[in-house]
Amino acid sequence: MSLDNTEVKRIAHLARLAIDEEDIPNYAHNLTNILDMVEQMGTVNTDNVTPMAHPLDTLQRLRDDEPSESNKRDHFQKISPAVENGLFLVPKVIE
Amino acid sequence: MQWETVIGLEIHTQLATKSKIFSGAPTAYGAEPNTQACAVDLGLPGVLPVLNKEVVRMAAKFGLAIGARVAPISIFARKNYFYPDLPKGYQISQYELPIVETGKLEIELEDGTTKIIGVTRAHLEEDAGKSLHEDFHGMTGIDLNRAGTPLLEIVSEPDMRSAKEAVAYMKKMHSLVTYLGISDGNMQEGSFRCDANVSVRPVGQAEFGTRTELKNINSFRFVEKAINFEVERQIDVLEGGGKITQETRLYDADKDETRSMRSKEEAMDYRYFPDPDLLPVEVSENLLNEVKASLPELPDAKRNRFVEEYKLSREDANQLTADRETADYFETTAKACADAKLAANWVNVSLAGALNKEGKDISESPVSADMLAGMLKRITDNTISGKIAKEVFEAMWNGEGDADAIIDKKGLKQITDTGAIEAVLDEIIAANPAQVEQLKGGKDKLMGFFVGQVMKQTGGKANPGQVNQLLKKKLGL
Amino acid sequence: MHHKTIAELSKGLQAKEFSSEELTQAYLARIKQLDPQLNSYITVVEEQALAQAREADALIASGKAVPMTGIPLAQKDIFCTNGVRTSCGSKMLDNFIAPYDATVIERFNQAGSVMLGKTNMDEFAMGSSNETSFYGPVKNPWDTKTVPGGSSGGSAACVAGRLAAGATGTDTGGSIRQPAALCGITGIKPTYGRVSRYGMIAFASSLDQAGTMTQTAEDSAMMLNVMAGFDERDSTCLDMAVPDYTVNLNDDIKGLKIGLPKEYFAEGLDAEVSKTVEAAIEEYKKLGAEVVDISLPNSSLSVPAYYVVAPAECSSNLSRFDGVRFGYRCEDPQDLEDLYKRSRGEGFGSEVKRRIMVGTYALSAGYYDAYYLKAQKIRRLISDDFKQAFEKVDVIMAPTTPTVAFNIGEKVDDPITMYLSDINTIAVNLAGLPGMSVPAGFSQNLPVGLQIIGNYFEESRLLNVAHKYQQVTDWHNKMPESFK
């Protein structure tokens, strides 16, 4: 699988990553190499293999429905880049 | 050309848990911004989700109530996209293996016909926060209190063929989730909202037309208006030789129109994959049996029982069972006053009218079921007439006490003393000789005139039946 | 005092031969003097450490101490530490003062251990050489021209240079074992689910596991006694009893069946590294162990499968770094998309961006089955290989790395070559098994690590097997010349 510059830009956009124009060929090159390496997986037949999503072969534990967290807004927002009236601020969202 | 409308609904209902789906933060509505967003809800680095047990029980309850398959194992997946009210950059949802699959719901239309609407699936997910677009120096404010509130997304089959059917389905679903006690169903607070997938096709055509998705409709009225607008719009486009674009549209209630949501137009690639922070969720046979045993009587069963047990009309019973609180109110009243039809009539007409007028929920009614029953008893034992009862009800509504106290205080008791009524009658007979002659001559309609006069003079306190009898006796009819 | 192991320091503290404050001061002084050569710490918390040490001394005086009380440790900068910067080696979190403690940190605090500081690491734990850190590369104390390995390179280097009595690490594809091997120390990655991941900044959630980096297996057992165990805040942390890992250290290993997977002794393995590991296995034979040749046939697919699973999970895990609630935010964002793209583009280094892009691609529409699903199936095959092997043997041994430490800059421009330096450690993470690296000698004056892989939840056995070896060898006591 060879990734061209357009494809790199598409992925970078999907992942919301600004990539300098001049770095794109380098990313395309490295990503292509990585995908080539990854494609060795194709050498083995896995038709009847059950996918393994997780190393733990067990079930989700459930929590009792009891509120246990108190308000720590001020503590959490001390490290926030932009806050006003307890709200996180972002550039205007247009719908 | 004749067009057929095809509608499928995705209803998002917030589950009425005390804490969030994956964190121990409280879920109460209306708190100060971000005061109910804990480390997990904020998506701080390193935090992890742990699933709330109640959420699983509620979903199972819902599944059983719509005759669906409750999956013994379901999986949480991540739906990846960037949006400021989505703190982690992904929403934990269910994708390939939802907790509820293939159920159905019967709806009843205005003409009394019924229809089965298929429910494709219902899955659990976390709600997002809220973007506040008021101006903060040209910025948008983000409140994450709602982030992590449990949602059950109920996806219907494209089985509805008109906006009216969609409304009936939505109302029925609303009634069901509130009956089950799994949601407060509060639409103003966003606890129950829906997206509608709408398309049109020429009548007789088998395949569906291209659909649009109408987002975030939060009232029964809007769902009807939004769909109707969208159907008209699509037909106009098609008849004008155009094509429908598959897109997300937002219903603007102020302008009563739908418009394309440009921000969501780019092709979404959500990159779903199983959430590695969560393991497969089991609904065991035990849990299922336990939930089954706790199921309340559901709306349809209750309606049928009301018709059977209280001899109500199906229409009255439908109205009474639309929500659990009204049904409970009615039953309490009916049992206490021992006249179910009278109770049904008062709950459906006078009480419903008064609540509607003041925009109140039945739970906020100043007249309790016991108070209403107390008044209805005074009608059945002839203490007051139905007409006087309206006055008593109003006084109760205004907080003037219970029926007996009001009847007493205002002297509204019917006059049952024959002598007193006869005295009034004599006066009226004497004052209206012409009418007396006509009545005697066979003009029966004039009975009403005399009874009316007596009622007027007694301030409504005479018993009309009694007046009738006395009049007949006096005139020898 | 810095020559001493945790076990020895613990005894000294209990016997009041020295105080934790003195000990902490000694380590702080060494850090000040020697760390400029290594760059193993990102943050040193001198005052907090001394305050903790004084508290520890009070605990010891009152007789309420536990074995880890007063022991000065270094914490990998991937664990959230309340009130202390937690950078994860990234510009993205350079300004991130964590508002809460990771469970692992909380447990060391409860035990009265002292935190000297936060150790350097590859950015978001993505790397095998510690060269991707925003804070510059860490140097290997055995030869400062070479890398210490990664991603827990700071932890490995500071323990090897005796700038902490022990350190925590995390291991997603070898990030404890590989640097432990390259720096000549002992490290254990426990079974997935043994140690809570709460507060440990996620790289790949189904692979990440926290563990220890120490001079000896006994020290690792002592640290693991504090770290391991159920945490209700982590759904993937198992609720099962935790043994006292120090109890079985001296158990006889006569009759122990050691499996040697032929795939780990094949092409690409440095001849001297191979010889060193074979010599270690000879020692085990002397201790009464039996050697069995085994095969893990799908081993060669572990790197390809890993480089789908890990990037896929990381692409999603790192989405929360968006410049909205914490962390780096670009200057003067023009609009929302600009805020996202530049905050992330500027905040992440190139290796992190590369992996996010690989993962995004592997999960995107049309590629999911060919990449992500395929990798999950390969993962099953790899896991099954181990299952079958453990029907025949008690532990598996192999070189931790195919070569000794390579030079700084040598592989940094070639991701694939870099990725292959983890070829012997990655399969263990895919399967979720526990694995260790133990110092087993030297090649070209650089340490060689022996990897010991155990069956699920057999950390006790691994530590026992490692400890017995350390009773008859002294590789773990060797120290780099300029750090003696």
XYZ file of N, CA and C in Angstrom, chain B residues 318-437:
360
model
N -57.303 5.214 26.563
C -56.051 5.610 25.918
C -55.512 6.897 26.510
N -56.433 7.846 26.676
C -56.009 9.139 27.210
C -55.489 8.991 28.644
N -56.173 8.172 29.413
C -55.788 8.008 30.815
C -54.464 7.263 30.975
N -54.168 6.377 30.028
C -52.964 5.562 30.189
C -51.760 6.110 29.425
N -51.910 7.281 28.834
C -50.798 7.852 28.065
C -49.566 8.045 28.936
N -49.772 8.385 30.193
C -48.627 8.349 31.091
C -49.037 7.722 32.421
N -48.010 7.196 33.054
C -48.245 6.376 34.233
C -48.856 7.188 35.365
N -48.450 8.421 35.503
C -48.948 9.238 36.606
C -50.445 9.522 36.467
N -50.867 9.809 35.233
C -52.287 10.058 35.004
C -53.091 8.788 35.289
N -52.545 7.671 34.821
C -53.242 6.405 35.039
C -53.375 6.122 36.537
N -52.283 6.343 37.261
C -52.325 6.122 38.707
C -53.313 7.067 39.379
N -53.310 8.306 38.939
C -54.210 9.326 39.484
C -55.658 8.897 39.283
N -55.920 8.462 38.051
C -57.282 8.024 37.740
C -57.684 6.853 38.627
N -56.815 5.884 38.729
C -57.201 4.685 39.477
C -57.448 4.987 40.946
N -56.633 5.839 41.501
C -56.828 6.226 42.901
C -58.193 6.905 43.054
N -58.472 7.820 42.136
C -59.737 8.547 42.189
C -60.927 7.601 42.019
N -60.830 6.755 41.004
C -61.938 5.849 40.693
C -62.237 4.939 41.869
N -61.199 4.414 42.484
C -61.402 3.497 43.606
C -62.009 4.216 44.792
N -61.571 5.446 45.026
C -62.039 6.163 46.213
C -63.481 6.664 46.041
N -63.870 6.967 44.809
C -65.214 7.513 44.655
C -66.227 6.497 44.120
N -65.703 5.341 43.730
C -66.547 4.233 43.297
C -67.394 4.545 42.059
N -67.000 5.531 41.263
C -67.695 5.769 39.996
C -66.632 6.067 38.939
N -66.197 4.991 38.298
C -65.051 5.101 37.401
C -65.315 6.006 36.209
N -66.502 5.914 35.671
C -66.789 6.738 34.493
C -66.752 8.215 34.847
N -67.360 8.524 35.991
C -67.351 9.908 36.457
C -65.899 10.367 36.667
N -65.104 9.504 37.294
C -63.703 9.831 37.552
C -62.959 10.052 36.232
N -63.169 9.154 35.280
C -62.486 9.264 33.989
C -62.825 10.590 33.325
N -64.105 10.922 33.386
C -64.558 12.144 32.771
C -63.901 13.373 33.402
N -63.858 13.384 34.708
C -63.253 14.531 35.397
C -61.748 14.626 35.164
N -61.068 13.476 35.161
C -59.617 13.502 34.952
C -59.307 13.942 33.513
N -60.062 13.382 32.574
C -59.760 13.680 31.171
C -60.198 15.074 30.737
N -61.249 15.612 31.363
C -61.764 16.904 30.903
C -61.331 18.042 31.833
N -61.922 18.081 33.022
C -61.692 19.248 33.880
C -60.254 19.335 34.380
N -59.744 18.192 34.877
C -58.382 18.216 35.405
C -57.382 18.475 34.262
N -57.535 17.716 33.181
C -56.610 17.882 32.056
C -56.642 19.322 31.539
N -57.854 19.894 31.481
C -57.992 21.271 31.006
C -57.273 22.249 31.916
N -57.468 22.068 33.221
C -56.854 22.987 34.180
C -55.325 22.876 34.136
N -54.834 21.633 34.044
C -53.379 21.429 33.991
C -52.806 22.068 32.733
N -53.497 21.828 31.653
C -53.055 22.329 30.368
C -52.975 23.853 30.367
N -54.002 24.444 30.952
C -54.084 25.901 30.980
C -52.892 26.508 31.715
N -52.487 25.849 32.776
C -51.377 26.406 33.561
C -50.035 25.752 33.229
N -50.035 24.889 32.225
C -48.786 24.231 31.828
C -48.200 23.379 32.941
N -49.087 22.759 33.706
C -48.584 21.960 34.841
C -48.630 20.477 34.524
N -47.735 19.759 35.164
C -47.726 18.317 35.076
C -48.695 17.776 36.121
N -49.215 16.592 35.876
C -50.205 16.054 36.822
C -49.608 15.894 38.222
N -48.320 15.675 38.280
C -47.684 15.532 39.595
C -47.698 16.857 40.354
N -47.890 17.946 39.628
C -47.917 19.259 40.293
C -49.344 19.743 40.540
N -50.316 18.895 40.272
C -51.707 19.329 40.399
C -52.039 19.715 41.844
N -52.612 20.896 42.023
C -53.002 21.297 43.390
C -54.160 20.444 43.932
N -54.898 19.805 43.021
C -55.984 18.933 43.458
C -55.495 17.484 43.388
N -55.364 16.865 44.532
C -54.876 15.490 44.536
C -56.001 14.539 44.157
N -55.620 13.299 43.861
C -56.615 12.285 43.498
C -57.625 12.105 44.625
N -57.155 12.116 45.841
C -58.073 11.943 46.982
C -59.042 13.110 47.097
N -58.527 14.312 46.841
C -59.404 15.490 46.894
C -60.476 15.413 45.820
N -60.056 15.010 44.627
C -61.020 14.915 43.531
C -62.081 13.859 43.864
N -61.603 12.719 44.383
C -62.538 11.648 44.731
C -63.531 12.134 45.787
N -63.025 12.890 46.744
C -63.895 13.429 47.812
C -65.007 14.276 47.217
N -64.684 15.044 46.197
C -65.688 15.884 45.558
C -66.668 15.043 44.750
N -66.117 14.051 44.023
C -66.987 13.218 43.183
C -68.002 12.461 44.041
N -67.585 12.107 45.232
C -68.520 11.434 46.141
C -69.721 12.332 46.465
N -69.455 13.594 46.562
C -70.554 14.546 46.844
C -71.480 14.697 45.639
N -70.979 14.405 44.469
C -71.883 14.405 43.301
C -72.762 13.156 43.359
N -72.096 12.007 43.606
C -72.862 10.760 43.562
C -73.882 10.670 44.697
N -73.572 11.312 45.824
C -74.579 11.240 46.898
C -75.531 12.443 46.876
N -75.531 13.149 45.740
C -76.473 14.254 45.524
C -76.274 15.450 46.442
N -75.143 15.542 47.085
C -74.904 16.725 47.908
C -74.744 17.951 47.024
N -74.054 17.776 45.917
C -73.924 18.887 44.977
C -74.270 18.420 43.571
N -74.596 19.333 42.732
C -74.855 19.011 41.334
C -73.534 19.070 40.563
N -73.564 18.538 39.365
C -72.383 18.584 38.521
C -71.953 20.004 38.242
N -72.909 20.874 38.153
C -72.621 22.267 37.850
C -71.900 22.933 39.021
N -72.459 22.690 40.225
C -71.819 23.236 41.421
C -70.417 22.652 41.580
N -70.271 21.370 41.162
C -68.979 20.703 41.306
C -67.882 21.484 40.600
N -68.222 22.093 39.487
C -67.210 22.865 38.760
C -66.685 24.007 39.622
N -67.601 24.597 40.356
C -67.223 25.691 41.239
C -66.345 25.172 42.392
N -66.757 24.010 42.908
C -65.991 23.412 44.010
C -64.575 23.060 43.532
N -64.513 22.484 42.321
C -63.196 22.095 41.774
C -62.278 23.305 41.650
N -62.864 24.389 41.160
C -62.066 25.590 40.988
C -61.517 26.100 42.322
N -62.391 26.026 43.327
C -61.974 26.466 44.661
C -60.872 25.571 45.212
N -61.023 24.251 44.956
C -59.962 23.328 45.413
C -58.657 23.651 44.704
N -58.764 23.894 43.423
C -57.586 24.233 42.604
C -56.885 25.463 43.171
N -57.712 26.408 43.649
C -57.120 27.633 44.181
C -56.692 27.517 45.635
N -56.736 26.281 46.127
C -56.196 26.053 47.462
C -57.132 26.456 48.597
N -58.444 26.410 48.335
C -59.366 26.817 49.400
C -59.792 25.665 50.303
N -59.169 24.527 50.145
C -59.490 23.406 51.021
C -60.091 22.245 50.268
N -60.576 21.236 51.011
C -61.148 20.092 50.324
C -62.620 20.342 50.022
N -63.233 19.425 49.303
C -64.595 19.654 48.793
C -65.590 19.922 49.900
N -65.564 19.100 50.936
C -66.549 19.269 52.000
C -66.439 20.639 52.665
N -65.220 21.045 52.906
C -65.005 22.345 53.544
C -65.539 23.471 52.662
N -65.276 23.346 51.376
C -65.709 24.400 50.441
C -67.235 24.436 50.337
N -67.851 23.239 50.226
C -69.312 23.157 50.122
C -69.948 23.791 51.360
N -69.338 23.476 52.469
C -69.843 23.977 53.740
C -69.704 25.490 53.841
N -68.477 25.937 53.586
C -68.167 27.351 53.729
C -69.005 28.213 52.787
N -69.136 27.738 51.567
C -69.848 28.533 50.578
C -71.344 28.225 50.532
N -71.765 27.284 51.360
C -73.187 26.935 51.375
C -73.673 26.415 50.045
N -72.925 25.486 49.480
C -73.247 25.009 48.134
C -74.093 23.742 48.134
N -74.431 23.305 49.318
C -75.192 22.062 49.419
C -76.536 22.184 48.702
N -76.946 21.125 48.021
C -78.229 21.147 47.305
C -79.374 21.270 48.292
N -80.406 21.991 47.868
C -81.599 22.093 48.719
C -82.431 20.830 48.508
N -82.571 20.049 49.545
C -83.353 18.829 49.409
C -84.680 18.967 50.170
N -84.827 20.086 50.863
C -86.065 20.370 51.615
C -87.195 20.671 50.623
N -88.187 19.765 50.527
C -89.264 19.894 49.554
C -90.031 21.207 49.720
N -90.260 21.548 50.975
C -91.020 22.766 51.257
C -90.356 23.989 50.662
N -89.070 24.097 50.827
C -88.344 25.266 50.329
C -88.422 25.349 48.808
N -88.289 24.189 48.162
C -88.355 24.189 46.703
C -89.786 24.519 46.243
N -90.757 23.943 46.948
C -92.162 24.209 46.585
C -92.480 25.692 46.674
N -91.963 26.346 47.723
C -92.211 27.773 47.886
C -91.700 28.554 46.679
N -90.484 28.202 46.258
C -89.899 28.867 45.094
C -90.742 28.589 43.853
N -91.149 27.321 43.712
C -91.945 26.912 42.559
C -93.271 27.687 42.482
N -93.882 27.792 43.622
C -95.162 28.502 43.662
C -95.015 29.911 43.127
N -93.974 30.559 43.592
C -93.713 31.928 43.133
C -93.573 31.982 41.621
N -92.825 31.037 41.077
C -92.542 31.036 39.643
C -93.801 30.714 38.841
N -94.588 29.767 39.354
C -95.840 29.423 38.670
C -96.759 30.631 38.603
N -96.755 31.327 39.748
C -97.639 32.501 39.818
C -97.192 33.595 38.854
N -95.888 33.712 38.699
C -95.364 34.794 37.864
C -95.421 34.492 36.370
N -95.644 33.207 35.976
C -95.613 32.851 34.570
C -96.857 32.073 34.112
N -98.017 32.694 34.252
C -99.256 31.950 33.928
C -99.289 31.465 32.479
N -98.803 32.262 31.554
C -98.860 31.853 30.140
C -98.081 30.559 29.901
N -96.862 30.505 30.456
C -96.028 29.319 30.279
C -96.675 28.089 30.925
N -97.355 28.354 32.068
C -98.020 27.246 32.754
C -99.064 26.638 31.832
N -99.834 27.542 31.185
C -100.904 27.055 30.303
C -100.319 26.229 29.150
